[in-house]
């Protein structure tokens, strides 16, 4: 049982509760169970200027006991069409969650980073080749409509809670 | 190469010196040379009047030995690297070292000759109980204990620790600290995990490193102290196999042989002080635990959260006299999100707790805030009160 990670998670929890008003694209960020600070969930909202508008994307966040030396493991639970997110597993390809992690990131800032990844895809390191290929060919209309379709299919279900 | 009985304390200079090609320029009297097969157990058991070796001789011999062993190790390492490539050499480094040590002792002790260090210091192994030259099985046992047991022990304890880490414990009851258990337990067949076993597993996993550390620091010190007092067995392996040294050079008149009893006394004092500190620390810990338990009893996470919030608010209120909330924020360490303790600066000027930044830099030598390269040796604790 590492106490350092719990202390830090508690601090983050309190900070998140305090700043809840200042995050427009983060509907929810909290531990799944009150007594387990190492397993969190989050809900990202699609930004208005993207094909994800209106979607609610659920994230699963697992904190390793060596946090913050090691990054948290984050994946999408909601199916999402994005060049850097695996369509089936929800795995996210983002350098700050892998090699470029530094302990100065917090769960909150990581969620903001993922949120901005949605609007700024990086097709050169894809986990979803179909979406990335559309972008690489410059077919923005095709890409946007694909994203819109999957958002409507999977992320707008009112009953997903 | 022969039993000590064949060399009288002062004699046999002439015969040996020419034949000792590999030795040091000491005026040592080596035992008379004869074929290894001819020698030993049959040696007549008459009373030896040679004095036992004193501590300085034994230590000097050991140092000389480890010096030559290191040379051999380096050469074997080079050879292995040439033949198998440096990746394999790196992977099997410990095994290669054990192999070269084994070679060294096989060619000296096992064959019945002195090691280079022993020859340098004119000391000789004998069986302490009977004062005779140690038999081949006994010498084999010595080499086994000296070279292989440490290796098996370290590998075994690693393996044990690895195995007890995940699910079930397969070793029900044993004293984790004992050297042999670590190796023996490997052979026990897996069993159904029961609550007792899981408990045992957790116990082993938690206490094994502690016990190992304890033996490594204190057990070794105690052994060394005993050696300094009595001068019989410098290494565990010699104690186990009961092999000690005799001294076979004639002392020139007026030459004194000193012992290291003073060092032994110092070690005993050190151990006593450590024990005393440990006891005191234990008492302090128990007290802290008791008060912490009293504080925490019956609180849920939400309760704790509120408590911490209140705590931090209290802190803020206390500090409001001198500083604003923003200033408190500046004093926070971005790694633990607590106010910094033992503030430490990176070369790029960012401030963290000492423990936080050290732990991170061991993981990845760059600044968490600006990614600039940070040598762990370049971390600078700041003792000036900052705000």
Coordinates of C-alpha atoms in Angstrom, one line a residue:
Chain A
X1 CA 0.0 0.0 0.0
X2 CA 1.7 3.1 -1.1
X3 CA 0.6 6.1 0.9
X4 CA 2.3 8.7 -1.4
X5 CA 0.0 7.9 -4.3
X6 CA -3.1 8.1 -2.0
X7 CA -2.0 11.4 -0.6
X8 CA -1.5 12.8 -4.1
X9 CA -4.8 11.4 -5.4
X10 CA -6.6 12.9 -2.4
X11 CA -5.1 16.2 -3.2
X12 CA -6.1 15.9 -6.8
X13 CA -9.6 14.9 -5.8
X14 CA -10.0 18.0 -3.7
X15 CA -8.5 20.3 -6.4
X16 CA -10.8 18.9 -9.0
X17 CA -13.8 19.4 -6.8
X18 CA -12.8 23.0 -6.1
X19 CA -12.2 23.9 -9.8
X20 CA -15.2 22.0 -11.3
X21 CA -16.6 25.2 -12.7
X22 CA -13.6 26.0 -14.8
X23 CA -13.7 23.0 -17.2
X24 CA -16.2 23.3 -19.9
X25 CA -15.3 20.1 -21.7
X26 CA -15.1 17.8 -18.7
X27 CA -18.4 16.8 -17.4
X28 CA -17.2 14.4 -14.8
X29 CA -13.9 13.3 -13.2
X30 CA -14.1 11.3 -10.0
X31 CA -13.2 8.0 -8.5
X32 CA -15.6 5.2 -9.4
X33 CA -15.9 4.1 -5.8
X34 CA -15.4 6.4 -2.9
X35 CA -12.9 4.1 -1.2
X36 CA -10.7 3.4 -4.2
X37 CA -8.7 6.4 -5.3
X38 CA -6.8 4.4 -7.9
X39 CA -9.7 3.8 -10.3
X40 CA -11.4 6.8 -11.8
X41 CA -13.8 7.6 -14.5
X42 CA -14.3 10.7 -16.6
X43 CA -16.7 12.0 -19.1
X44 CA -15.5 14.3 -21.9
X45 CA -17.8 16.4 -23.9
X46 CA -17.3 16.9 -27.6
X47 CA -16.3 20.4 -28.5
X48 CA -18.6 22.6 -30.5
X49 CA -16.4 23.1 -33.5
X50 CA -15.8 19.4 -34.1
X51 CA -17.6 16.3 -35.4
X52 CA -17.7 15.2 -31.7
X53 CA -20.2 17.9 -30.8
X54 CA -23.0 16.7 -28.6
X55 CA -21.2 13.4 -27.7
X56 CA -20.3 12.3 -24.2
X57 CA -17.2 10.1 -24.1
X58 CA -16.6 8.0 -21.1
X59 CA -13.0 7.4 -20.0
X60 CA -11.6 4.7 -17.7
X61 CA -8.6 5.8 -15.7
X62 CA -6.4 3.3 -13.7
X63 CA -3.8 4.8 -11.4
X64 CA -0.6 2.7 -10.9
X65 CA 0.7 2.5 -7.3
X66 CA 3.9 4.2 -8.6
X67 CA 1.9 7.2 -9.7
X68 CA 3.0 10.0 -10.4
X69 CA 6.3 8.5 -11.4
X70 CA 4.4 6.3 -13.8
X71 CA 1.5 7.7 -15.9
X72 CA -2.1 6.6 -15.4
X73 CA -3.6 4.1 -17.8
X74 CA -6.5 5.8 -19.7
X75 CA -8.8 4.4 -22.3
X76 CA -12.1 5.3 -23.9
X77 CA -15.0 3.2 -22.8
X78 CA -17.3 4.9 -25.3
X79 CA -16.6 3.8 -28.9
X80 CA -15.0 6.7 -30.7
X81 CA -13.8 7.3 -34.2
X82 CA -10.4 9.1 -33.9
X83 CA -7.1 8.5 -35.6
X84 CA -5.2 8.1 -32.3
X85 CA -7.8 6.0 -30.5
X86 CA -8.2 2.3 -31.0
X87 CA -11.7 1.7 -32.3
X88 CA -12.3 -1.5 -30.4
X89 CA -10.2 -1.3 -27.2
X90 CA -10.4 2.5 -26.7
X91 CA -6.6 2.6 -26.2
X92 CA -5.2 6.2 -26.6
X93 CA -2.0 7.0 -28.5
X94 CA -0.8 10.1 -26.8
X95 CA 2.9 10.7 -26.0
X96 CA 2.3 12.2 -22.6
X97 CA 0.6 9.0 -21.5
X98 CA 3.6 7.0 -22.6
X99 CA 7.2 8.1 -23.1
X100 CA 6.7 11.8 -22.5
X101 CA 4.9 11.5 -19.2
X102 CA 6.1 13.8 -16.4
X103 CA 4.7 13.9 -12.9
X104 CA 3.7 17.5 -13.3
X105 CA 0.6 16.3 -15.1
X106 CA -2.5 15.8 -13.1
X107 CA -5.5 13.8 -14.0
X108 CA -7.3 17.0 -14.7
X109 CA -4.6 18.3 -17.1
X110 CA -4.4 14.9 -18.8
X111 CA -8.1 15.0 -19.4
X112 CA -7.8 18.4 -20.9
X113 CA -4.9 17.1 -23.1
X114 CA -7.1 14.2 -24.3
X115 CA -9.9 16.6 -25.0
X116 CA -7.7 18.7 -27.1
X117 CA -6.4 15.6 -28.9
X118 CA -10.0 15.1 -30.1
X119 CA -9.9 18.4 -32.0
X120 CA -6.3 18.0 -33.0
X121 CA -5.8 14.5 -34.3
X122 CA -2.3 13.3 -35.2
X123 CA -2.7 11.0 -38.3
X124 CA 1.0 10.2 -38.5
X125 CA 0.8 7.8 -35.5
X126 CA -2.6 6.2 -35.9
X127 CA -4.4 3.5 -34.0
X128 CA -7.4 3.8 -36.3
X129 CA -5.9 3.6 -39.8
X130 CA -9.2 4.2 -41.6
X131 CA -9.8 7.6 -39.9
X132 CA -6.1 8.5 -40.3
X133 CA -6.1 7.7 -44.0
X134 CA -9.0 10.0 -44.6
X135 CA -7.2 12.8 -42.9
X136 CA -3.9 12.0 -44.7
X137 CA -5.7 12.2 -48.0
X138 CA -7.2 15.5 -47.0
X139 CA -10.7 14.3 -47.2
X140 CA -12.1 16.5 -44.4
X141 CA -15.6 16.1 -45.5
X142 CA -15.4 12.3 -45.3
X143 CA -13.6 12.4 -42.0
X144 CA -16.0 14.8 -40.4
X145 CA -19.0 12.9 -41.5
X146 CA -17.5 9.6 -40.3
X147 CA -16.8 11.1 -36.9
X148 CA -20.3 12.6 -36.7
X149 CA -21.9 9.3 -37.6
X150 CA -20.0 7.4 -34.9
X151 CA -20.6 10.1 -32.4
X152 CA -24.3 9.9 -33.1
X153 CA -24.2 6.1 -33.0
X154 CA -22.3 5.6 -29.8
X155 CA -21.8 8.8 -27.8
X156 CA -25.3 10.3 -27.8
X157 CA -27.1 7.5 -26.2
X158 CA -29.0 9.0 -23.3
X159 CA -29.1 5.7 -21.5
X160 CA -25.4 5.1 -21.4
X161 CA -25.1 6.2 -17.9
Chain B
X1 CA 50.4 -29.0 -3.0
X2 CA 51.5 -30.9 0.0
X3 CA 50.7 -31.4 3.6
X4 CA 52.0 -28.8 6.0
X5 CA 53.8 -31.6 7.8
X6 CA 56.4 -31.8 5.1
X7 CA 57.6 -28.3 5.6
X8 CA 59.3 -27.4 8.8
X9 CA 58.7 -23.8 9.9
X10 CA 61.9 -22.4 8.7
X11 CA 63.1 -24.7 6.0
X12 CA 62.7 -25.6 2.4
X13 CA 63.4 -22.3 0.8
X14 CA 65.5 -23.5 -1.9
X15 CA 63.4 -26.2 -3.4
X16 CA 60.3 -24.2 -4.0
X17 CA 61.3 -20.7 -5.0
X18 CA 62.3 -21.7 -8.5
X19 CA 59.2 -23.6 -9.2
X20 CA 56.7 -21.0 -8.0
X21 CA 56.3 -19.3 -11.3
X22 CA 53.0 -17.6 -10.6
X23 CA 53.7 -16.2 -7.3
X24 CA 54.6 -12.9 -5.8
X25 CA 58.0 -11.8 -4.8
X26 CA 57.4 -12.5 -1.1
X27 CA 60.0 -14.4 0.9
X28 CA 57.3 -17.0 1.5
X29 CA 58.0 -20.5 2.3
X30 CA 55.7 -22.5 0.3
X31 CA 55.2 -26.1 1.2
X32 CA 57.4 -28.6 -0.6
X33 CA 56.0 -29.3 -4.0
X34 CA 54.9 -32.8 -4.9
X35 CA 52.3 -34.2 -7.2
X36 CA 48.7 -33.4 -6.0
X37 CA 47.9 -37.1 -6.0
X38 CA 50.6 -38.1 -3.7
X39 CA 49.8 -35.7 -0.9
X40 CA 47.2 -35.4 1.8
X41 CA 44.8 -37.5 3.6
X42 CA 47.5 -40.1 4.2
X43 CA 49.7 -37.5 5.8
X44 CA 51.0 -38.6 9.2
X45 CA 49.3 -36.9 12.0
X46 CA 51.9 -35.6 14.2
X47 CA 51.5 -32.5 16.3
X48 CA 52.1 -29.3 14.5
X49 CA 53.8 -26.5 16.4
X50 CA 53.0 -23.8 13.9
X51 CA 51.1 -20.8 15.3
X52 CA 47.7 -20.0 13.8
X53 CA 47.7 -17.0 11.5
X54 CA 46.8 -13.6 12.9
X55 CA 44.1 -11.4 11.6
X56 CA 46.3 -9.0 9.6
X57 CA 47.8 -11.9 7.7
X58 CA 44.4 -13.4 6.9
X59 CA 43.0 -10.1 5.8
X60 CA 46.0 -9.3 3.7
X61 CA 45.7 -12.7 2.0
X62 CA 42.1 -12.1 1.3
X63 CA 42.8 -8.7 -0.2
X64 CA 45.5 -10.2 -2.4
X65 CA 43.1 -13.0 -3.4
X66 CA 40.3 -10.6 -4.4
X67 CA 42.8 -8.5 -6.3
X68 CA 43.9 -11.5 -8.4
X69 CA 40.3 -12.7 -8.7
X70 CA 39.3 -9.3 -10.0
X71 CA 42.1 -9.6 -12.7
X72 CA 40.8 -13.0 -13.6
X73 CA 37.3 -11.8 -13.7
X74 CA 38.1 -9.0 -16.0
X75 CA 40.0 -11.3 -18.4
X76 CA 37.2 -13.8 -18.4
X77 CA 34.8 -11.0 -19.0
X78 CA 36.8 -9.8 -22.0
X79 CA 37.0 -13.3 -23.4
X80 CA 33.3 -13.9 -23.0
X81 CA 32.6 -10.6 -24.7
X82 CA 34.8 -11.4 -27.6
X83 CA 33.2 -14.8 -28.1
X84 CA 29.5 -14.2 -27.3
X85 CA 29.1 -10.5 -27.8
X86 CA 28.6 -7.8 -25.2
X87 CA 24.8 -8.3 -24.9
X88 CA 25.2 -11.9 -23.7
X89 CA 28.2 -11.0 -21.6
X90 CA 26.0 -8.4 -19.9
X91 CA 23.1 -10.7 -19.4
X92 CA 25.2 -13.4 -17.8
X93 CA 27.6 -11.2 -15.9
X94 CA 27.0 -12.7 -12.5
X95 CA 27.3 -16.3 -13.8
X96 CA 30.5 -15.4 -15.6
X97 CA 31.9 -13.9 -12.4
X98 CA 30.9 -17.0 -10.4
X99 CA 32.6 -19.1 -13.1
X100 CA 35.8 -17.2 -12.9
X101 CA 35.9 -17.4 -9.1
X102 CA 35.2 -21.1 -9.3
X103 CA 38.1 -21.4 -11.7
X104 CA 40.4 -19.5 -9.3
X105 CA 39.5 -21.6 -6.3
X106 CA 39.4 -24.9 -8.2
X107 CA 43.0 -24.3 -9.4
X108 CA 44.2 -23.3 -6.0
X109 CA 42.3 -24.6 -3.0
X110 CA 40.7 -27.5 -4.7
X111 CA 44.0 -28.8 -6.1
X112 CA 45.5 -28.6 -2.6
X113 CA 47.7 -25.6 -3.2
X114 CA 47.6 -22.2 -1.5
X115 CA 45.8 -19.4 -3.2
X116 CA 48.0 -16.6 -4.3
X117 CA 47.0 -14.5 -1.3
X118 CA 47.7 -17.2 1.2
X119 CA 51.1 -17.9 -0.4
X120 CA 51.9 -14.2 -0.3
X121 CA 51.2 -14.1 3.5
X122 CA 52.7 -17.5 4.3
X123 CA 49.5 -18.9 5.7
X124 CA 48.1 -22.2 5.1
X125 CA 44.7 -23.9 5.4
X126 CA 44.2 -26.6 8.0
X127 CA 41.3 -28.4 9.4
X128 CA 40.8 -26.7 12.8
X129 CA 39.5 -29.8 14.6
X130 CA 42.4 -32.1 13.9
X131 CA 45.1 -29.7 12.8
X132 CA 45.6 -31.7 9.6
X133 CA 45.6 -30.7 6.0
X134 CA 41.9 -30.5 4.9
X135 CA 40.7 -33.4 2.8
X136 CA 39.5 -33.1 -0.7
X137 CA 35.8 -33.3 0.2
X138 CA 36.3 -30.7 2.8
X139 CA 38.1 -28.4 0.4
X140 CA 35.4 -29.0 -2.2
X141 CA 32.8 -28.0 0.4
X142 CA 34.8 -24.9 1.2
X143 CA 34.8 -23.8 -2.5
X144 CA 31.2 -24.6 -2.8
X145 CA 30.3 -22.5 0.3
X146 CA 32.6 -19.7 -0.7
X147 CA 31.6 -19.3 -4.4
X148 CA 28.3 -21.1 -5.1
X149 CA 26.3 -20.6 -2.0
X150 CA 26.3 -16.8 -2.2
X151 CA 25.2 -17.0 -5.8
X152 CA 22.5 -19.6 -5.0
X153 CA 21.4 -17.5 -2.1
X154 CA 21.0 -14.3 -4.0
X155 CA 19.3 -16.0 -6.9
X156 CA 17.1 -18.0 -4.6
X157 CA 16.0 -15.1 -2.6
X158 CA 15.2 -13.1 -5.7
X159 CA 13.2 -16.0 -7.0
X160 CA 11.4 -16.4 -3.7
X161 CA 10.5 -12.8 -3.6
X162 CA 9.3 -12.9 -7.2
X163 CA 7.2 -15.9 -6.5
X164 CA 5.6 -14.7 -3.3
X165 CA 4.6 -11.5 -4.9
X166 CA 1.6 -12.5 -7.0
X167 CA -1.0 -15.0 -6.0
X168 CA -0.5 -18.0 -3.7
X169 CA 2.3 -18.9 -1.4
X170 CA 3.6 -22.3 -1.9
X171 CA 6.0 -22.3 1.0
X172 CA 4.0 -22.8 4.2
X173 CA 6.3 -22.2 7.1
X174 CA 9.9 -21.4 7.0
X175 CA 12.3 -18.9 8.4
X176 CA 12.8 -16.6 5.5
X177 CA 16.1 -15.3 6.6
X178 CA 17.8 -18.6 6.7
X179 CA 20.2 -18.9 3.9
X180 CA 19.4 -22.4 2.9
X181 CA 15.6 -22.1 3.0
X182 CA 15.7 -19.7 0.1
X183 CA 17.1 -22.4 -2.0
X184 CA 15.4 -25.5 -0.6
X185 CA 11.9 -24.1 -0.7
X186 CA 12.2 -23.9 -4.5
X187 CA 11.8 -27.7 -4.7
X188 CA 8.6 -27.9 -2.8
X189 CA 5.6 -28.8 -4.9
X190 CA 2.9 -26.3 -5.4
X191 CA -0.1 -26.7 -3.1
X192 CA -3.6 -25.4 -2.9
X193 CA -3.5 -21.8 -1.5
X194 CA -5.1 -21.5 1.9
X195 CA -5.6 -18.4 4.0
X196 CA -2.6 -19.5 6.1
X197 CA -0.4 -19.8 3.1
X198 CA -1.4 -16.5 1.7
X199 CA -0.6 -15.0 5.1
X200 CA 2.7 -16.7 5.1
X201 CA 3.4 -15.5 1.6
X202 CA 2.6 -11.9 2.5
X203 CA 4.8 -12.3 5.6
X204 CA 7.7 -13.6 3.5
X205 CA 7.3 -11.0 0.9
X206 CA 7.3 -8.2 3.5
X207 CA 9.9 -9.5 5.8
X208 CA 12.4 -11.1 3.5
X209 CA 14.2 -7.9 2.5
X210 CA 14.2 -6.7 6.1
X211 CA 15.8 -9.9 7.3
X212 CA 18.2 -9.9 4.4
X213 CA 19.3 -6.4 5.2
X214 CA 19.5 -7.3 8.9
X215 CA 21.8 -10.2 8.1
X216 CA 23.8 -8.3 5.6
X217 CA 24.6 -5.4 7.9
X218 CA 24.5 -6.8 11.4
X219 CA 25.2 -10.5 10.9
X220 CA 28.2 -9.7 8.9
X221 CA 29.4 -7.1 11.4
X222 CA 29.0 -9.6 14.2
X223 CA 30.9 -12.2 12.3
X224 CA 33.7 -9.7 11.6
X225 CA 33.8 -8.7 15.3
X226 CA 34.2 -12.3 16.3
X227 CA 37.0 -12.7 13.7
X228 CA 38.8 -9.6 15.1
X229 CA 38.6 -11.1 18.6
X230 CA 39.6 -14.7 17.8
X231 CA 41.2 -14.5 14.4
X232 CA 39.9 -17.9 13.3
X233 CA 37.4 -17.6 10.5
X234 CA 37.4 -14.5 8.2
X235 CA 34.6 -15.8 5.9
X236 CA 31.4 -17.7 6.6
X237 CA 32.5 -20.4 4.3
X238 CA 35.6 -21.1 6.4
X239 CA 33.6 -21.2 9.6
X240 CA 31.1 -23.6 8.1
X241 CA 33.8 -26.0 6.8
X242 CA 36.0 -25.5 9.9
X243 CA 39.1 -24.5 7.9
X244 CA 41.4 -22.1 9.5
X245 CA 44.9 -20.9 8.9
X246 CA 48.3 -21.5 10.3
X247 CA 51.3 -19.3 9.9
X248 CA 54.4 -20.9 8.5
X249 CA 57.1 -18.2 8.2
X250 CA 59.8 -17.9 10.7
X251 CA 59.5 -14.5 12.4
X252 CA 62.7 -12.6 12.7
X253 CA 63.6 -11.8 16.3
X254 CA 61.9 -8.8 17.6
X255 CA 59.1 -9.0 15.0
X256 CA 55.7 -8.6 16.7
X257 CA 52.5 -10.0 15.5
X258 CA 49.6 -7.8 16.2
X259 CA 45.9 -8.5 16.4
X260 CA 42.8 -6.5 15.6
X261 CA 41.0 -6.7 18.9
X262 CA 40.5 -3.0 19.0
X263 CA 38.5 -3.1 15.8
X264 CA 36.4 -5.9 17.2
X265 CA 35.6 -3.7 20.2
X266 CA 34.6 -0.8 17.9
X267 CA 32.3 -3.0 15.9
X268 CA 30.6 -4.3 19.1
X269 CA 30.1 -0.7 20.2
X270 CA 28.7 0.2 16.9
X271 CA 26.3 -2.7 17.0
X272 CA 25.2 -1.9 20.5
X273 CA 24.5 1.7 19.5
X274 CA 22.5 0.6 16.4
X275 CA 20.5 -1.7 18.5
X276 CA 19.8 1.0 21.0
X277 CA 18.7 3.4 18.2
X278 CA 16.5 0.8 16.7
X279 CA 14.8 0.2 20.0
X280 CA 14.1 3.9 20.4
X281 CA 12.9 4.3 16.9
X282 CA 10.5 1.3 17.4
X283 CA 9.1 3.0 20.5
X284 CA 8.6 6.3 18.7
X285 CA 6.9 4.6 15.7
X286 CA 4.6 2.7 18.0
X287 CA 3.6 6.0 19.6
X288 CA 3.0 7.7 16.3
X289 CA 1.0 4.8 15.0
X290 CA -1.2 4.8 18.1
X291 CA -2.0 8.4 17.8
X292 CA -2.6 8.2 14.1
X293 CA -4.9 5.2 14.6
X294 CA -6.9 7.1 17.2
X295 CA -7.2 10.1 14.8
X296 CA -8.3 8.0 11.8
X297 CA -10.7 5.6 13.6
X298 CA -14.1 5.4 11.9
X299 CA -13.5 7.9 9.1
X300 CA -14.6 7.2 5.6
X301 CA -12.9 8.6 2.6
X302 CA -15.4 11.5 2.4
X303 CA -14.7 12.1 6.0
X304 CA -11.0 12.1 5.4
X305 CA -11.4 14.4 2.4
X306 CA -13.3 16.9 4.5
X307 CA -10.7 16.5 7.3
X308 CA -7.8 17.2 4.9
X309 CA -9.7 20.2 3.5
X310 CA -10.2 21.5 6.9
X311 CA -6.6 20.9 7.6
X312 CA -5.4 22.8 4.6
X313 CA -7.9 25.6 5.3
X314 CA -6.5 25.8 8.8
X315 CA -3.0 26.0 7.4
X316 CA -4.1 28.7 5.1
X317 CA -5.7 30.6 7.9
X318 CA -2.6 30.3 9.9
X319 CA -0.4 31.5 7.2
X320 CA -2.8 34.3 6.1
X321 CA -1.1 36.5 8.5
X322 CA 2.0 36.7 6.4
X323 CA 1.1 35.5 2.9
X324 CA -1.6 35.2 0.4
X325 CA -3.1 32.0 -1.1
X326 CA -1.1 32.5 -4.3
X327 CA 2.1 32.5 -2.4
X328 CA 1.2 29.2 -0.8
X329 CA 0.5 27.8 -4.2
X330 CA 4.0 28.8 -5.3
X331 CA 5.4 26.9 -2.3
X332 CA 3.7 23.7 -3.5
X333 CA 5.7 20.9 -5.0
X334 CA 4.1 20.0 -8.3
X335 CA 4.9 16.3 -7.8
X336 CA 3.3 15.6 -4.5
X337 CA 1.0 18.7 -4.5
X338 CA 2.0 19.3 -0.9
X339 CA 3.9 22.2 0.4
X340 CA 7.6 21.5 -0.4
X341 CA 9.7 19.7 2.2
X342 CA 13.5 20.0 1.8
X343 CA 13.2 22.3 -1.2
X344 CA 15.5 21.2 -4.0
X345 CA 16.4 23.1 -7.2
X346 CA 17.1 21.6 -10.6
X347 CA 19.8 23.3 -12.7
X348 CA 16.9 24.9 -14.7
X349 CA 15.7 26.5 -11.6
X350 CA 12.5 24.6 -10.8
X351 CA 11.8 23.7 -7.2
X352 CA 10.5 20.4 -5.8
X353 CA 10.7 18.3 -2.7
X354 CA 13.9 16.5 -2.4
X355 CA 12.3 13.0 -2.3
X356 CA 9.9 13.7 -5.1
X357 CA 12.5 15.0 -7.6
X358 CA 15.1 12.5 -6.7
X359 CA 12.6 9.6 -7.2
X360 CA 11.6 11.1 -10.6
X361 CA 15.2 11.7 -11.7
X362 CA 16.1 8.1 -11.0
X363 CA 13.3 7.2 -13.3
X364 CA 14.0 9.7 -16.0
X365 CA 16.7 12.4 -15.7
X366 CA 14.8 15.4 -16.9
X367 CA 12.9 18.3 -15.2
X368 CA 9.2 17.5 -14.8
X369 CA 8.3 21.0 -15.7
X370 CA 10.6 22.0 -18.7
X371 CA 12.0 18.6 -19.7
X372 CA 15.6 19.9 -19.5
X373 CA 18.1 17.2 -18.8
X374 CA 18.9 16.9 -15.1
X375 CA 21.8 15.0 -13.7
X376 CA 20.8 13.5 -10.4
X377 CA 24.1 14.8 -8.9
X378 CA 23.2 18.3 -10.0
X379 CA 20.1 18.5 -7.8
X380 CA 20.7 21.2 -5.3
X381 CA 19.0 21.3 -1.9
X382 CA 18.2 24.8 -0.8
X383 CA 18.6 25.4 2.9
X384 CA 17.7 29.1 2.9
X385 CA 14.2 29.8 3.9
X386 CA 12.6 31.0 0.7
X387 CA 9.5 33.0 1.5

